[in-house]
Coordinates of C-alpha atoms in Angstrom, one line a residue:
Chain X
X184 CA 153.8 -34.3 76.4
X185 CA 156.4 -35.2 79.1
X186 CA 156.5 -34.6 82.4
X187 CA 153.3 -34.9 85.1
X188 CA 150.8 -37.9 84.4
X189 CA 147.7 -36.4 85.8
X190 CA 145.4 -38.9 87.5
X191 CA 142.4 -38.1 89.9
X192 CA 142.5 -34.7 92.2
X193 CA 146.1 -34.0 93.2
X194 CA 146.1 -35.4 96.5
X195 CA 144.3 -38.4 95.8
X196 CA 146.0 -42.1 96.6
X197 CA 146.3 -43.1 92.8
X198 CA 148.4 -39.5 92.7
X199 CA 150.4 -41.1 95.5
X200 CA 151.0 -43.9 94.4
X201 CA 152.5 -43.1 90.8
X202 CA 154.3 -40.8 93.1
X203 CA 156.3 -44.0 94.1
X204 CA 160.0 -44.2 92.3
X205 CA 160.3 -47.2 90.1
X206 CA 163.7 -47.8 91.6
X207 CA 161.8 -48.6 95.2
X208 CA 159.4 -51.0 93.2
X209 CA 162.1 -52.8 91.6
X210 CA 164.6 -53.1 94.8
X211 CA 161.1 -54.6 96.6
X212 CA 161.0 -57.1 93.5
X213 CA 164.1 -58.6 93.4
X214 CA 164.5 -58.7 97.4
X215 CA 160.9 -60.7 97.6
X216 CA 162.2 -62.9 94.4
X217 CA 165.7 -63.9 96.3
X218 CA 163.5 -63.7 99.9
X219 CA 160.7 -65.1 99.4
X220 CA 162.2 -68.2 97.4
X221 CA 164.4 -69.3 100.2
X222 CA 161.8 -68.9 102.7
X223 CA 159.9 -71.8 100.9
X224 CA 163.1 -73.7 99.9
X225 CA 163.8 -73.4 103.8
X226 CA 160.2 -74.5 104.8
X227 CA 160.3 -77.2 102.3
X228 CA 163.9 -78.5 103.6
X229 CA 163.4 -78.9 107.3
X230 CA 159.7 -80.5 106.3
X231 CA 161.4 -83.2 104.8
X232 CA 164.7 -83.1 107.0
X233 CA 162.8 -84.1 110.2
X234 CA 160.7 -86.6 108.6
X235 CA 163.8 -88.0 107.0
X236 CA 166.3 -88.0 110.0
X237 CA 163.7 -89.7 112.3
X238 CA 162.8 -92.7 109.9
X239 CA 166.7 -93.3 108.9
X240 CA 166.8 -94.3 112.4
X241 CA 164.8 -97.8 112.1
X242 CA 165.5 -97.8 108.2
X243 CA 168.9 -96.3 107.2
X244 CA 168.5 -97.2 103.6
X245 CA 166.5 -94.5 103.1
X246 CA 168.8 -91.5 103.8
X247 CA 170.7 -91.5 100.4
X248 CA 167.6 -91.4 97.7
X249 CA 165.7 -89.4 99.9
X250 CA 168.0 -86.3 99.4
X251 CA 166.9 -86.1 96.1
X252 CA 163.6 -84.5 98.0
X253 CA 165.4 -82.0 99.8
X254 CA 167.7 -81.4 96.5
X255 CA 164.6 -80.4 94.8
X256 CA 163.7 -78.1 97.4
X257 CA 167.1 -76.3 97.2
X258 CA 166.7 -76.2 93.5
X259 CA 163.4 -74.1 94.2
X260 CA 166.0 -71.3 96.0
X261 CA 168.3 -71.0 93.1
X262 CA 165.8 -70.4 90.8
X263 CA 165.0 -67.3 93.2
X264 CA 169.0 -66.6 93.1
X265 CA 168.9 -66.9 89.4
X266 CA 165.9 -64.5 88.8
X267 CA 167.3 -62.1 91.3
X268 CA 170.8 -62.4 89.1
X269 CA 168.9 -61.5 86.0
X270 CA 166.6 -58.7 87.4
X271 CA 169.5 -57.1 88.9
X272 CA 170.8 -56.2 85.8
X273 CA 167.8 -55.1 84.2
X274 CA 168.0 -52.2 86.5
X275 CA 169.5 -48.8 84.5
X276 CA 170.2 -45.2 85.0
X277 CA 167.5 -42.9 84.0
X278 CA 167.7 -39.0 84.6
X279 CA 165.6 -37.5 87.0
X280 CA 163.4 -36.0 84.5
X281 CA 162.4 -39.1 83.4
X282 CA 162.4 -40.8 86.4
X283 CA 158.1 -40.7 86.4
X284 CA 158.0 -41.5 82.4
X285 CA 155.0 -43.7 81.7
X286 CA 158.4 -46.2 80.2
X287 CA 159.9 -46.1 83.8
X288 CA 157.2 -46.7 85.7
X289 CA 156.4 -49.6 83.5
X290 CA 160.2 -51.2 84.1
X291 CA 159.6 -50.3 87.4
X292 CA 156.4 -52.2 87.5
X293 CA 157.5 -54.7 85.1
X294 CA 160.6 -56.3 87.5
X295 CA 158.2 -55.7 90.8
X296 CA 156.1 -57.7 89.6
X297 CA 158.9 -60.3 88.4
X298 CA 160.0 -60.9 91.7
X299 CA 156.2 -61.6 93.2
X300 CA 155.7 -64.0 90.8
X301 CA 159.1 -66.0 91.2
X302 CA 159.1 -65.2 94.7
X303 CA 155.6 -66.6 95.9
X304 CA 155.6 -69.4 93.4
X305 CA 159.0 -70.8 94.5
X306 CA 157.3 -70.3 98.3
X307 CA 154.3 -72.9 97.2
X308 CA 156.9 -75.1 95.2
X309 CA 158.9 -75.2 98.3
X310 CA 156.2 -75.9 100.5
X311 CA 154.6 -78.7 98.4
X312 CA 157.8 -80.3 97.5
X313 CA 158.6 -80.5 101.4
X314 CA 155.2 -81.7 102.5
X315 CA 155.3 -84.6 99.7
X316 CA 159.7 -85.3 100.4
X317 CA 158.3 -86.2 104.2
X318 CA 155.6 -88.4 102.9
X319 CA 158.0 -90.1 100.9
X320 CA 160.9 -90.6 103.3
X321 CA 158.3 -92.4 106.0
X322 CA 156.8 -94.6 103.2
X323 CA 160.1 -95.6 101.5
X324 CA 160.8 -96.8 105.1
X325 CA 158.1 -99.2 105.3
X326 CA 158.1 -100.3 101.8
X327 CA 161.2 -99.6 99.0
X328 CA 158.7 -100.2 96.1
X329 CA 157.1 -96.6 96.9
X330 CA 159.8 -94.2 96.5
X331 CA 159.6 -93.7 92.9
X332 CA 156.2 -93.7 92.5
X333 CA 155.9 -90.9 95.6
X334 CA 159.3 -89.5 93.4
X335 CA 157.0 -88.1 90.3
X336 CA 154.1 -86.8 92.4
X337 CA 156.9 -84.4 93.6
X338 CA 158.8 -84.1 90.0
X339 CA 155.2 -82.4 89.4
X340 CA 155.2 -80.6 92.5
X341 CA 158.4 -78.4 91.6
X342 CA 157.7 -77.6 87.9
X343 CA 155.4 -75.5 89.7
X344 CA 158.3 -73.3 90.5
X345 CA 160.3 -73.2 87.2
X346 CA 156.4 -72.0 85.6
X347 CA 157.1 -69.3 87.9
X348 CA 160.8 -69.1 87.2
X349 CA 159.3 -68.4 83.4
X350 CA 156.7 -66.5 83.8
X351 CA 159.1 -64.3 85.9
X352 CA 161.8 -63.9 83.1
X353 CA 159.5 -63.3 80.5
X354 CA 157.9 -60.4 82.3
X355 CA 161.6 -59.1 83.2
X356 CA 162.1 -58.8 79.4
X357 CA 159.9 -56.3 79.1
X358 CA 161.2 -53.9 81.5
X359 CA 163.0 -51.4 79.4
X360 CA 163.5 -48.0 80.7
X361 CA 163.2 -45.2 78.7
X362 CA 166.3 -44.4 76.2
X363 CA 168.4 -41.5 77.5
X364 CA 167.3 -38.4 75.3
Chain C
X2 CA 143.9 -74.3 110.9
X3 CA 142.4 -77.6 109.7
X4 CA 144.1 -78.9 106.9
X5 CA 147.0 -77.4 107.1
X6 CA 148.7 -78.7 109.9
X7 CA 151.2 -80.1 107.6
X8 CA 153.0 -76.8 107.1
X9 CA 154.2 -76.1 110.7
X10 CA 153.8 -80.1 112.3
X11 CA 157.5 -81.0 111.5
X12 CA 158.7 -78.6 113.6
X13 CA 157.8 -80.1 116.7
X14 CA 156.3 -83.3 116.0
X15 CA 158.2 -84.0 112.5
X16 CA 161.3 -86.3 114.1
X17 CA 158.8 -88.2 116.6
X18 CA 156.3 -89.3 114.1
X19 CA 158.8 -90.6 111.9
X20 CA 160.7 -92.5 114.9
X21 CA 156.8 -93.7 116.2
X22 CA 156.7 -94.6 112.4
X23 CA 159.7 -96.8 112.4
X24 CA 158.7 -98.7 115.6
X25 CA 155.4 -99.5 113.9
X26 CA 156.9 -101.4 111.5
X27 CA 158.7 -103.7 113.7
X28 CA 155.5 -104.8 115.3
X29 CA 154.5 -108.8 115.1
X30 CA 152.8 -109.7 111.8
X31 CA 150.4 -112.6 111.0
X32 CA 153.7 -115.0 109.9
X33 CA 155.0 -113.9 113.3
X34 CA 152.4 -115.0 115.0
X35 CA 151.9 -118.1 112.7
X36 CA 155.4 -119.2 113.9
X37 CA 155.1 -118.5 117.4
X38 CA 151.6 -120.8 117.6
X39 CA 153.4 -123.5 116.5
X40 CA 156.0 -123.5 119.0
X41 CA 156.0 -126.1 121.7
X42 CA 157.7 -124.8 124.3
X43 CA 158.3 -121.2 126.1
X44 CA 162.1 -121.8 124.4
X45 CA 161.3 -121.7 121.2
X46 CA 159.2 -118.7 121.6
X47 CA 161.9 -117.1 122.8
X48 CA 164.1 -118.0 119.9
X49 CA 161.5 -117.3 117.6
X50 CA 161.1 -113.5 119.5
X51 CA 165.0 -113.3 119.5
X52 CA 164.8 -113.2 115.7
X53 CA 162.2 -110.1 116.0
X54 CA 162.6 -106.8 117.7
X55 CA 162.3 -108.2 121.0
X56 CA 165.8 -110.5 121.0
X57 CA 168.1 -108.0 122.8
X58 CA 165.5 -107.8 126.0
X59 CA 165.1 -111.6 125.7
X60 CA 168.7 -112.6 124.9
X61 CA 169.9 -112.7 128.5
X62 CA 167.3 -114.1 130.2
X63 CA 168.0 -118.0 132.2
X64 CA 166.1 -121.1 130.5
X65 CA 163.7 -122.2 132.8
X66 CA 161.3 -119.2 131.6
X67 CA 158.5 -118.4 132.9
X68 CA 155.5 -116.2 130.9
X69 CA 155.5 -113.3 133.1
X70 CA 159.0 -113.1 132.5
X71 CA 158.4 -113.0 128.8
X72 CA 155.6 -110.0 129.3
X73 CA 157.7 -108.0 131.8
X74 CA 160.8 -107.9 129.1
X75 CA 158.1 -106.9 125.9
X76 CA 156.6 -104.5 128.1
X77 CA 159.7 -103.3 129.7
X78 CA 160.6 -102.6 125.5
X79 CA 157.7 -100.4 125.7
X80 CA 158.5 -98.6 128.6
X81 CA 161.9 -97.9 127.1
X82 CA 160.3 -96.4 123.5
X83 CA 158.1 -94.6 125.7
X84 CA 160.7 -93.0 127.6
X85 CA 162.8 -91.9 125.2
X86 CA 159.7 -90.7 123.1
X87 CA 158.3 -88.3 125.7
X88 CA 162.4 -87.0 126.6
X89 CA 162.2 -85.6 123.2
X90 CA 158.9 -84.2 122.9
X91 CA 157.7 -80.6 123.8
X92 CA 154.3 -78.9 124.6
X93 CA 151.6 -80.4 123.6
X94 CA 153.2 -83.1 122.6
X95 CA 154.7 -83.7 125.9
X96 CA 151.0 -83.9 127.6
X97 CA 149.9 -85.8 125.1
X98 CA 151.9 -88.6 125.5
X99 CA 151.5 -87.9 129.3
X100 CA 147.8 -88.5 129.1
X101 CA 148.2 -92.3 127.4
X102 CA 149.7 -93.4 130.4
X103 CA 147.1 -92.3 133.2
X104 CA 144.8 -95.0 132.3
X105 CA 148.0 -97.6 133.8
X106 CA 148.4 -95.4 136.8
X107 CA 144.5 -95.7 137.6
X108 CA 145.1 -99.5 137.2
X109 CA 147.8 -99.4 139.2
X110 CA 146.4 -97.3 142.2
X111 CA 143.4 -99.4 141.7
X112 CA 145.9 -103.2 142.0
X113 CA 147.6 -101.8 145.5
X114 CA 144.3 -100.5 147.2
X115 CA 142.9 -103.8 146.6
X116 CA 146.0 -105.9 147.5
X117 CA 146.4 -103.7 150.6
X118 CA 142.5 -104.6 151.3
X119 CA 143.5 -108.4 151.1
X120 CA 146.2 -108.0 153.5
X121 CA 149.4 -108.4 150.5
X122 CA 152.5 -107.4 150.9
X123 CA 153.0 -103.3 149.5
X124 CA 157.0 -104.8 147.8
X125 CA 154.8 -107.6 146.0
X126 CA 152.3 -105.3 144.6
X127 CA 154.3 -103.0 143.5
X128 CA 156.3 -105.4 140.9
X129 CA 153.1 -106.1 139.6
X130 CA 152.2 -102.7 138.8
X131 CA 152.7 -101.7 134.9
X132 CA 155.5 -99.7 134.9
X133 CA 154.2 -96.9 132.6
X134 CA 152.0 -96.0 135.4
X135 CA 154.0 -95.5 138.3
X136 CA 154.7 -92.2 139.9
X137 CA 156.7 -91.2 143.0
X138 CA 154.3 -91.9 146.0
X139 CA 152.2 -95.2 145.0
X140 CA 154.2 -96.8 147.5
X141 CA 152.2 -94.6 150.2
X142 CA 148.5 -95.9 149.2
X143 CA 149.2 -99.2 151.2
X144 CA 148.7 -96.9 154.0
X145 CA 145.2 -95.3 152.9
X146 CA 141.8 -96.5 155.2
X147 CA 138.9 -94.1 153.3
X148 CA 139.2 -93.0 150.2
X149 CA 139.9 -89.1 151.5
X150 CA 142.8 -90.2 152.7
X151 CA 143.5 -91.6 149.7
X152 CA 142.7 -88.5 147.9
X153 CA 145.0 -86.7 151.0
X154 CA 147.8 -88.4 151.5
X155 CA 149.2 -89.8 148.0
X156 CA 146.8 -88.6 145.3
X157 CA 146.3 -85.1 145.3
X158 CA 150.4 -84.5 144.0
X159 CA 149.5 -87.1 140.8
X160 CA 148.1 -85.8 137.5
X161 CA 145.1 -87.9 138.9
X162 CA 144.1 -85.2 141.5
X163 CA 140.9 -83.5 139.1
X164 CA 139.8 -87.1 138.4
X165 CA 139.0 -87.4 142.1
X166 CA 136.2 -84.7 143.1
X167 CA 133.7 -86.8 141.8
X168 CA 134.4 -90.1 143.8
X169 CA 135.4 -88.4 147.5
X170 CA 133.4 -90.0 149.5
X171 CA 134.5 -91.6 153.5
X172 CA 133.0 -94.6 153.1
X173 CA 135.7 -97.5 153.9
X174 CA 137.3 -99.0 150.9
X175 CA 135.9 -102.3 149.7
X176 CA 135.9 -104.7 146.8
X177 CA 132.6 -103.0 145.0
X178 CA 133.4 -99.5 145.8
X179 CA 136.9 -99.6 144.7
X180 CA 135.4 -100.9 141.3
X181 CA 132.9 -98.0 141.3
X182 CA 136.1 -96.1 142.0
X183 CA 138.3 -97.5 139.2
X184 CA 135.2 -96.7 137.2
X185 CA 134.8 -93.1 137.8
X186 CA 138.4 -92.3 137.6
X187 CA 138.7 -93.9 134.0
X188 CA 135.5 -91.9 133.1
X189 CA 136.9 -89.0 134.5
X190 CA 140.2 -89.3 132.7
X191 CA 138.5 -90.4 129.1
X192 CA 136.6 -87.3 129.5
X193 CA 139.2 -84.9 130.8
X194 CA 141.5 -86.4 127.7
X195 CA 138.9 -85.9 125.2
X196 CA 138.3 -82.2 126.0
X197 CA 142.5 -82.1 126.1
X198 CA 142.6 -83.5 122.1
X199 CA 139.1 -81.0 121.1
X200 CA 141.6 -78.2 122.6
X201 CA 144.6 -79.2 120.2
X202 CA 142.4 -79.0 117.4
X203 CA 143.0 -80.0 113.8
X204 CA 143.7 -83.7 112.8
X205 CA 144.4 -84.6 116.1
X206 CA 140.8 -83.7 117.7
X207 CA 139.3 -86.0 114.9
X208 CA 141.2 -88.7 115.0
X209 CA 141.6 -89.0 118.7
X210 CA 137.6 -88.0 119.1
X211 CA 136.6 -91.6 117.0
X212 CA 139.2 -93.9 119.1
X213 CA 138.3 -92.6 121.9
X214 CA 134.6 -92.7 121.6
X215 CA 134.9 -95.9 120.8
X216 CA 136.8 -96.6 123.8
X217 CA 134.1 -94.8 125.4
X218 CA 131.5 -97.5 124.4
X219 CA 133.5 -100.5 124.6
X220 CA 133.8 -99.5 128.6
X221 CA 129.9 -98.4 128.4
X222 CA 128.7 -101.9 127.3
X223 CA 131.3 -103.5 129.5
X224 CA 130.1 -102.1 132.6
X225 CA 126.6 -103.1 131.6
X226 CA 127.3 -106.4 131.1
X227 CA 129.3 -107.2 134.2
X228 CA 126.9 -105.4 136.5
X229 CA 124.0 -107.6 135.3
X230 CA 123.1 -109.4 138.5
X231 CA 125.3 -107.4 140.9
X232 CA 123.7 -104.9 143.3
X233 CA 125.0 -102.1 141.0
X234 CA 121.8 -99.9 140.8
X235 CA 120.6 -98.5 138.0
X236 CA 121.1 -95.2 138.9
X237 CA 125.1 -95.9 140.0
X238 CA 125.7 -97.5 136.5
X239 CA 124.4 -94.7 134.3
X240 CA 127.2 -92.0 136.4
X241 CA 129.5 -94.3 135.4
X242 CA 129.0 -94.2 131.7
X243 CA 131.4 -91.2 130.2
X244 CA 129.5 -88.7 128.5
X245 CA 130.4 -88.0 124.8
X246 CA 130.6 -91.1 122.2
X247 CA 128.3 -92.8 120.2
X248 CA 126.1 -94.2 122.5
X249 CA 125.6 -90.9 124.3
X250 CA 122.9 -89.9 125.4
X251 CA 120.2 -92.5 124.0
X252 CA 122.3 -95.5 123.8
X253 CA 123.1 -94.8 127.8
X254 CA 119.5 -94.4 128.9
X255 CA 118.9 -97.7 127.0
X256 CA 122.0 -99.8 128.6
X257 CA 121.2 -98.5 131.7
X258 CA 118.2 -100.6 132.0
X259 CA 118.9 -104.4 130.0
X260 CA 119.0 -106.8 132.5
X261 CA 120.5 -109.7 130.0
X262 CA 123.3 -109.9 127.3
X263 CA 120.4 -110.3 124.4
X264 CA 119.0 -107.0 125.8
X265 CA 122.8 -105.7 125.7
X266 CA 123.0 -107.0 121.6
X267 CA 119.5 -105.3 121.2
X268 CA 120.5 -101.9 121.8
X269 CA 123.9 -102.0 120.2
X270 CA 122.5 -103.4 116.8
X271 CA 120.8 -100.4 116.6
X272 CA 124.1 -98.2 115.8
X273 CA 125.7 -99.2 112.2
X274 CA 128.9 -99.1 113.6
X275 CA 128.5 -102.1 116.2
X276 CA 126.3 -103.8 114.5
X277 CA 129.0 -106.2 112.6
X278 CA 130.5 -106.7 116.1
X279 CA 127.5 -107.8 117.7
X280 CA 126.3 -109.8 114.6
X281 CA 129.3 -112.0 114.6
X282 CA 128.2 -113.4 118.2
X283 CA 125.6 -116.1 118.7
X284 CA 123.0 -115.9 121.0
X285 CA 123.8 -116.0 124.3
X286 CA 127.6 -115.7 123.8
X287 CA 129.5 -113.3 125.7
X288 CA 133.2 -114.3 125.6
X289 CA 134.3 -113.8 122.0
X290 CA 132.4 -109.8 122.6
X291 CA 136.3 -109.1 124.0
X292 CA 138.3 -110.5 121.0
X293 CA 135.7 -108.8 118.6
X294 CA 136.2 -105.6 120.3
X295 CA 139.7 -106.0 120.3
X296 CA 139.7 -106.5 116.5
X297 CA 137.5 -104.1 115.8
X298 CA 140.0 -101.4 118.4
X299 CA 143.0 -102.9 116.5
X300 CA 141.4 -101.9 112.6
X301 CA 140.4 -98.4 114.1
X302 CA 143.9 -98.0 115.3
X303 CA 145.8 -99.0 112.6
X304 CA 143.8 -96.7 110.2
X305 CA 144.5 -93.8 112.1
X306 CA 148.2 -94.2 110.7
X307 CA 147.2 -94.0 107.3
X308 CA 147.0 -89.7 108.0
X309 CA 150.3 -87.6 108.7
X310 CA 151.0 -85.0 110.8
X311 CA 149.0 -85.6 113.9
X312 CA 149.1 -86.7 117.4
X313 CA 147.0 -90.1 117.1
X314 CA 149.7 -91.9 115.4
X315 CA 151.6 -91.8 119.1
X316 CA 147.9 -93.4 120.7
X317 CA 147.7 -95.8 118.2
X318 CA 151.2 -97.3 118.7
X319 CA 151.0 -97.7 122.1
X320 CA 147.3 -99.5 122.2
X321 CA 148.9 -101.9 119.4
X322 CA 151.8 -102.6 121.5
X323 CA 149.9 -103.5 124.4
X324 CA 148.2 -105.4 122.3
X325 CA 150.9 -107.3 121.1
X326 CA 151.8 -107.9 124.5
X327 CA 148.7 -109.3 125.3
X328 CA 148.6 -111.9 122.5
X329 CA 152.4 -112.3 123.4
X330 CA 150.7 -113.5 126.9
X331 CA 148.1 -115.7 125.6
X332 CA 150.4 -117.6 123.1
X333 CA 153.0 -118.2 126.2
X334 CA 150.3 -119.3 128.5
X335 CA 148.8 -121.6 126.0
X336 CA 152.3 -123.2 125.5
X337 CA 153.2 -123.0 129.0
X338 CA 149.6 -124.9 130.3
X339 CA 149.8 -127.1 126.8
X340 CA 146.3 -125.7 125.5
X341 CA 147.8 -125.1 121.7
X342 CA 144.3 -125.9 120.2
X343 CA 142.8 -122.3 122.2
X344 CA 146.0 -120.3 121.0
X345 CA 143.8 -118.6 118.3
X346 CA 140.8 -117.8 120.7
X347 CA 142.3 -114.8 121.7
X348 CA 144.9 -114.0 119.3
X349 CA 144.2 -110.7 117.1
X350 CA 146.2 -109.7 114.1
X351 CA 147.7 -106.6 113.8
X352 CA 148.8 -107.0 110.1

C-alpha cells in the first residue's frame, strides 16, 4: 500500500526523521562530497607547500619532483568534483505523492551516503598524502636517493581516496527513484 | 593532542623547520674536520672554511688572522640564522626561540659584573660578550655595587627579571658569589624553560624534557665536581642543583655529599644512562668527563631531528652550531700555538 510508512508512535524521532525529504539528504551529500574533499586536498596542499618552499631554499633541486606530492593532493579534490558531477545527475523529479516512497527515500539515502564516503575518505587521503609530501620534500633535501622510495609510501597513501572514489560510485548506482506512475 | 601535531604544525612552524632543516645540513662533517686537522696554518683553515658554508663571512677578512677572529665570523653566521629565524616566527614559536638565547645573556651579565669587579674597561667587555645574548641596557651593569642594584637598575626590564627573586641578596659582589649567582640564574632559567616546553605540550614537551634533563645533570655533576675543595657548603650546593631530571631527587642528595671525583663516578654509575660516560674514564680522570659529555649532548641532539613537527629541532641546531664553533676554536688554537698532536682531544663529531 502507498502512502504513510508507519514507524513508532507518531511523534516519535524515527517518525521525524523519515519525515526528512530525500531531496535535503541528497543536496547534503553531494555538497560534503565536493566540500569535504577540497578541505583535505587543501590541508594536504599547504602541509606539503610549507615544508617544500622552506627546504627549496638550501636545496632548490627539490622544488620540481616534489610537486608530484602536492599533484597528488589536488588529484584527491577532483575525485570529490568528479563524484559531485556524477551525483548531480542522479538526482530526478519525483511527484509529491511519492516524494516519501520507501524507493525515494532509498535514492535519497543512497547519494547521502555517496557523498560521506567520498567526501571523508578524500579528507584522510588528503591529509595523509600531505603529512607524507612534507616528509618527503625535507628528506629529498638532505639525500636525493630518498624521494622515490618516500614516492610509493604516498602512491599508497592516495589509493585510499579513489577506494572511496569507488565505493562512492558504486553506491550512487543504486539510487533510483521511483518510476513516475 | 599528542600524535597529531602533524596535521596543524605546518601552519606555523612548517616553513621554519624546513629552513632549520636546510641549515643542518650544511654543518661540518667528519671529512670537514679531517681536512681542517691537517692544516698548518690559520690560512688554510680559512680556505678550507671558504669552501664550506662559512666562506662568504670569512672571504673578506685581512691575512694575518687571528682565532677569535675566526669564532667571531662563525658565530656572527649564527647570529644572522638566528635573526632571521625568530623575524619569521610567531607565538610560541617566537618564545621558544627566545628562551635558547637567555642562557648567553646570563653568561654575558655574568662576563661584565666580573670584569667591572676587576676594574676592566665596560667598551672591552662588551665585544666579548656573545652577541645572541645582548639586550638594550647591559652596558648599565658596569655601574652595579650589590646585587639589588643589579636587580634595580638594569635587570628587572630583561626577560631575566623572574630568574632573580631567588638570588636578591645585598651582600657586595665578589668572585664566589657571582658564581653562586651565575648558578642560580641558569637553574632558574632551565627550570622556568622546562615548565615553558611541559606547557606547549605534544612532541615538543618530550623531546625538549630529555635534552634538557640531561642538561640538567651535566650542570648538576659539574657543580659538584668543581666545588670539591672550595668553601661551597653542602647546603649552598644542593640549592643550586635544578630540580627535575634524572638525577632528581636521589641522585642530588647523593652528589651533594662526595667529597672526590671517584665518589662523583660512584653515584652516576648507578643511572643506565651515564653509566657508558662515566665507564669510558679512568680512575682519577676528570678532563675527558667534558668531551664525553659533549659527545654524549651531541648524539642526543642530533636524534632529536630524526622526529618532524616539533620545536626541538630549533634547540638542537643551535647547541650543534655552538658546537661547531667550539671545535672551530680548538682546531684554530691548536694550529695557531702549533699543538697539532691535541687537535683531537677536544674535537667532537657531529656527523
Amino acid at each position: 500500500m502507498s502512502g504513510a510508512i508507519v514507524i513508532g508512535a507518531s511523534s516519535s524521532w524515527a517518525r521525524a526523521l523519515v519525515k526528512i525529504s530525500p531531496y535535503t539528504f541528497s543536496a547534503i551529500g553531494i555538497a560534503i562530497s565536493i566540500g569535504v574533499s577540497v578541505l583535505g586536498a587543501a590541508w594536504g596542499i599547504y602541509i606539503t607547500g610549507s615544508s617544500l618552499i622552506g627546504a627549496a631554499i638550501k636545496a632548490p633541486r627539490i622544488t620540481s619532483k616534489n610537486l608530484i606530492s602536492v599533484i597528488f593532493c589536488e588529484a584527491v579534490a577532483i575525485y570529490g568534483v568528479i563524484v559531485a558531477i556524477i551525483l548531480q545527475t542522479k538526482l530526478e523529479s519525483v511527484p509529491s505523492s511519492q516524494i516519501y516512497e520507501p524507493e525515494s527515500l532509498r535514492a535519497g539515502y543512497a547519494i547521502f551516503a555517496s557523498g560521506i564516503i567520498v567526501g571523508f575518505a578524500n579528507l584522510v587521503c588528503g591529509l595523509c598524502v600531505g603529512i607524507i609530501g612534507s616528509s618527503c620534500a625535507l628528506s629529498d633535501a638532505q639525500n636525493s636517493s630518498l624521494f622515490v622510495k618516500i614516492l610509493v609510501i604516498e602512491i599508497f597513501g592516495s589509493a585510499l581516496g579513489l577506494f572511496g572514489v569507488i565505493v562512492g560510485i558504486i553506491m550512487s548506482a543504486q539510487a533510483t527513484w521511483p518510476s513516475k506512475v | 593532542m599528542y600524535g597529531f601535531e602533524a596535521m596543524t604544525f605546518n601552519i606555523h612552524g612548517g616553513y621554519l623547520e624546513a629552513i632549520v632543516r636546510g641549515h643542518r645540513s650544511g654543518l661540518l662533517t667528519a671529512a670537514d674536520y679531517n681536512n681542517l686537522c691537517q692544516c698548518e696554518t690559520l690560512d688554510d683553515i680559512k680556505m678550507h672554511l671558504s669552501a664550506t658554508e662559512y666562506g662568504p663571512y670569512l672571504q673578506n677578512e685581512p691575512s694575518p688572522l687571528h682565532t677569535t677572529t675566526i669564532v667571531e665570523k662563525c658565530t656572527l653566521k649564527l647570529v644572522d640564522e638566528y635573526k632571521h629565524m625568530l623575524c619569521q616566527a610567531t607565538e610560541p614559536m617566537s618564545t621558544f626561540l627566545e628562551y635558547i638565547t637567555y642562557g648567553h645573556m646570563i653568561d654575558n651579565v655574568v662576563l661584565i659584573v666580573t670584569g667591572t669587579l676587576h676594574e676592566r674597561d665596560v667598551q672591552e667587555l662588551l665585544e666579548k660578550c656573545h652577541p645572541l645574548g645582548m639586550f638594550d641596557s647591559i652596558a648599565t651593569l658596569a655601574v652595579a655595587q650589590n646585587m639589588r642594584e643589579l636587580y634595580r637598575l638594569v635587570l628587572v626590564d630583561t626577560p631575566l627579571a623572574p630568574y632573580f627573586s631567588e638570588c636578591i641578596t645585598s651582600e657586595d659582589l665578589d668572585d664566589m658569589n657571582i658564581e653562586i649567582m651565575r648558578n642560580t640564574l641558569y637553574k632558574a632559567y632551565l627550570e622556568d624553560f622546562y615548565r615553558f616546553c611541559q606547557k606547549l605540550g605534544g612532541a615538543t614537551a618530550e623531546i625538549m624534557s630529555d635534552l634538557l634533563a640531561f642538561e640538567a645533570d651535566r650542570r648538576a655533576v659539574n657543580i659538584t665536581i668543581n666545588s670539591i675543595g672550595t668553601e661551597l657548603t653542602r647546603e649552598d650546593r644542593r640549592k643550586l642543583y635544578s630540580s627535575f631530571g634524572l638525577l632528581y631527587p636521589y641522585g642530588h642528595e647523593e652528589l651533594a655529599i662526595c667529597e672526590d671525583i671517584d665518589q662523583v663516578r660512584g653515584v652516576m654509575e648507578k643511572y643506565p644512562p651515564y653509566q657508558p660516560i662515566f665507564s669510558k674514564l679512568s680512575y682519577g680522570e676528570s678532563q675527558m668527563l667534558d668531551k664525553a659529555f659533549y659527545e654524549e649532548e651531541v648524539k642526543r641532539l642530533c636524534l632529536s631531528f630524526e622526529q618532524q613537527f616539533h620545536y626541538g629541532v630549533f634547540f638542537a641546531y643551535m647547541r650543534l652550531r655552538e658546537q661547531e664553533i667550539r671545535n672551530l676554536m680548538w682546531i684554530s688554537e691548536c694550529v695557531a700555538q702549533n699543538q697539532k698532536s691535541r687537535v683531537h682531544d677536544s674535537v667532537v663529531f657531529i656527523f
